[in-house]
């Protein structure tokens, strides 16, 4: 699977590509070059980008491509490179040259070479997963999920890491416990008890490499024949991990109270549901908080049926309008809950620190599975992060970050209200680091995104979060890593791009 970067930003240096005009092909199509690989000829990157767009349906049978001269100019390449790519695609049958010497997408491409049409339920192949395309570095990313690296207590982390390597523990560099360093497990247990009412001890906590590893391990409990309910819209990386051993994903509709549990009951009546993956605190990507009624219904469903609830609480720390809602895991009743959290938003995604809270027998079972591929995580960094918890550094960092993010959030809401209110509906969520916009009827968000990319900005549309990557009229804007100026410029560019979208 290769990633896309709209308008091939990596190819050029000097004049930003985004200021240049491409004479667009079909429906304003803009080429998205994948990442360059060592030794890969340039013309092959163009070949792959066009094939991928045909497969994904961005280019359809009969669509014209830009002339080789104008594409070469746009990409700042020698025209012969583009001609070589077009020749290759014609030879392989992807493109045809018509009588007027225009190059078009062939109408004879066999169905099997195209992406399957989205289904309502079934296995999601990782290649088809949304979220595979990332914007080029040259574009301002308005949907970047990372926290702001500038607010990070990097010096404190460096000191703690030095301490853990040199002084704190002789065995920081030895094999450790696949459940993670006890110091960090204890620190997380304390943190969850104090901040979220999740009552657990060290034995119920496992440190994972990001939430992603927790989902992948839980996926091992859900082999072929098991059914996993997910939110439609949702978070495809978790879907891929949870279903990687053959479990069947069952998308359940959501509304402004979260997952529609009555639909979950319907699906269960058809065939048993074994696990439910949810983001109740701030539904991902719509930011909706699951209502109290739905929470109770969901817990009741899980307790009655024995289905495991996999609760992904990825951004609990960021509440701006009063107290955050407590997790399902703080009042499980008879339901089995695997509670998954991460430091990717609190801190940074790079160190890959996530955690899983579950029954201690489950934790031991998952730790045995984890040890097969990853003996013990990274004891030294885990020790360092534990020190940041116990010294109060994380608490102080969060206090500072919240203040910065609150201002950015305010700014984003203000700018969207000023420039986009006629085109989108939105609700300002009580927390989290994103705003979800729903485009009004008649607005094609994907076309809007493409015309925005030509103005140098990128944002994620509903398609990225939809099961089967169907088009959906939503946009997720993340504000944590953007300066107020970037927010202002970004929303301004979005409004301009919308005015000119095809
Ligand atoms: C819904 C959701 N869950 C979890 C995560 C965190 O993933 P990880 O801990 O693997 O970095 C993210 C990060 O963007 C997310 O959006």
CSV table of N, CA, C and O and ligand atoms in Angstrom, one decimal, residues 131 145 209-213 215 235 238 277 279 284 312 314 341-345 349 352-354 476, ligand 1:
chain,number,residue,atom,x,y,z
A,131,UNK,N,-8.1,6.3,5.4
A,131,UNK,CA,-6.9,6.9,6.2
A,131,UNK,C,-5.6,6.5,5.6
A,131,UNK,O,-4.6,6.7,6.2
A,145,UNK,N,-3.9,15.1,13.5
A,145,UNK,CA,-4.4,14.7,14.8
A,145,UNK,C,-3.4,14.8,15.9
A,145,UNK,O,-3.7,14.7,17.1
A,209,UNK,N,2.2,-0.6,22.8
A,209,UNK,CA,2.8,0.4,21.9
A,209,UNK,C,1.7,1.1,21.1
A,209,UNK,O,1.2,0.6,20.1
A,210,UNK,N,1.2,2.1,21.8
A,210,UNK,CA,0.0,2.8,21.2
A,210,UNK,C,-1.2,2.0,21.4
A,210,UNK,O,-1.2,0.8,21.7
A,211,UNK,N,-2.4,2.7,21.2
A,211,UNK,CA,-3.6,2.0,21.3
A,211,UNK,C,-3.7,0.9,20.2
A,211,UNK,O,-4.3,-0.1,20.4
A,212,UNK,N,-3.0,1.2,19.1
A,212,UNK,CA,-3.0,0.3,18.0
A,212,UNK,C,-2.7,-1.1,18.4
A,212,UNK,O,-3.3,-2.1,17.9
A,213,UNK,N,-1.6,-1.3,19.2
A,213,UNK,CA,-1.2,-2.6,19.6
A,213,UNK,C,-2.3,-3.3,20.4
A,213,UNK,O,-2.6,-4.5,20.3
A,215,UNK,N,-5.5,-2.8,20.1
A,215,UNK,CA,-6.6,-3.3,19.2
A,215,UNK,C,-6.1,-4.5,18.5
A,215,UNK,O,-6.9,-5.5,18.3
A,235,UNK,N,-13.2,4.8,13.1
A,235,UNK,CA,-11.7,4.9,13.1
A,235,UNK,C,-11.1,3.6,12.4
A,235,UNK,O,-10.9,2.6,13.1
A,238,UNK,N,-8.4,1.1,13.9
A,238,UNK,CA,-8.8,0.1,14.9
A,238,UNK,C,-9.6,-1.0,14.2
A,238,UNK,O,-9.5,-2.2,14.6
A,277,UNK,N,-16.8,-2.1,19.3
A,277,UNK,CA,-15.8,-1.1,19.4
A,277,UNK,C,-16.5,0.3,19.4
A,277,UNK,O,-17.1,0.6,18.4
A,279,UNK,N,-16.3,4.7,20.7
A,279,UNK,CA,-15.6,5.9,21.2
A,279,UNK,C,-16.6,6.8,21.9
A,279,UNK,O,-16.9,7.9,21.3
A,284,UNK,N,-15.6,9.2,17.3
A,284,UNK,CA,-14.6,9.5,16.3
A,284,UNK,C,-15.2,9.1,15.0
A,284,UNK,O,-15.6,8.0,14.8
A,312,UNK,N,-12.6,2.9,23.3
A,312,UNK,CA,-11.4,3.7,22.9
A,312,UNK,C,-11.6,5.1,23.4
A,312,UNK,O,-12.4,5.9,22.9
A,314,UNK,N,-9.6,8.0,23.5
A,314,UNK,CA,-8.3,8.5,23.0
A,314,UNK,C,-8.0,9.9,23.3
A,314,UNK,O,-6.8,10.3,23.3
A,341,UNK,N,-6.5,3.3,26.1
A,341,UNK,CA,-6.2,4.8,26.1
A,341,UNK,C,-4.8,4.9,25.5
A,341,UNK,O,-4.1,4.0,25.2
A,342,UNK,N,-4.4,6.2,25.4
A,342,UNK,CA,-3.1,6.4,24.7
A,342,UNK,C,-2.5,7.7,25.3
A,342,UNK,O,-3.2,8.6,25.8
A,343,UNK,N,-1.2,7.8,25.1
A,343,UNK,CA,-0.5,9.1,25.4
A,343,UNK,C,-0.2,9.8,24.1
A,343,UNK,O,0.5,10.9,24.1
A,344,UNK,N,-0.7,9.3,23.0
A,344,UNK,CA,-0.5,10.0,21.7
A,344,UNK,C,-1.0,11.4,21.6
A,344,UNK,O,-0.5,12.2,20.9
A,345,UNK,N,-2.1,11.6,22.3
A,345,UNK,CA,-2.7,13.0,22.3
A,345,UNK,C,-2.2,13.8,23.5
A,345,UNK,O,-2.0,15.0,23.4
A,349,UNK,N,2.7,11.0,19.7
A,349,UNK,CA,2.5,9.7,19.3
A,349,UNK,C,3.8,8.9,19.1
A,349,UNK,O,3.8,7.7,19.1
A,352,UNK,N,5.0,5.9,21.3
A,352,UNK,CA,4.1,4.8,21.2
A,352,UNK,C,3.8,4.2,22.6
A,352,UNK,O,4.1,3.1,22.9
A,353,UNK,N,3.1,5.1,23.4
A,353,UNK,CA,2.7,4.6,24.7
A,353,UNK,C,1.2,4.6,24.7
A,353,UNK,O,0.5,5.6,24.6
A,354,UNK,N,0.6,3.4,24.8
A,354,UNK,CA,-0.8,3.2,25.0
A,354,UNK,C,-1.0,2.3,26.2
A,354,UNK,O,-0.1,1.8,26.7
A,476,UNK,N,-13.5,16.8,9.1
A,476,UNK,CA,-13.0,16.8,10.5
A,476,UNK,C,-11.8,17.8,10.5
A,476,UNK,O,-10.8,17.6,9.8
B,1,LIG,C1,-9.9,7.2,17.5
B,1,LIG,C2,-8.5,7.1,17.9
B,1,LIG,N1,-8.1,6.1,18.7
B,1,LIG,C3,-6.8,6.0,19.1
B,1,LIG,C4,-5.8,6.9,18.6
B,1,LIG,C5,-4.4,6.7,19.1
B,1,LIG,O1,-3.7,5.8,18.4
B,1,LIG,P1,-2.3,5.4,19.0
B,1,LIG,O2,-2.3,5.3,20.4
B,1,LIG,O3,-2.1,4.1,18.3
B,1,LIG,O4,-1.3,6.4,18.5
B,1,LIG,C6,-6.2,7.9,17.7
B,1,LIG,C7,-5.2,8.8,17.2
B,1,LIG,O5,-5.3,9.6,16.4
B,1,LIG,C8,-7.5,8.0,17.4
B,1,LIG,O6,-7.9,9.0,16.6
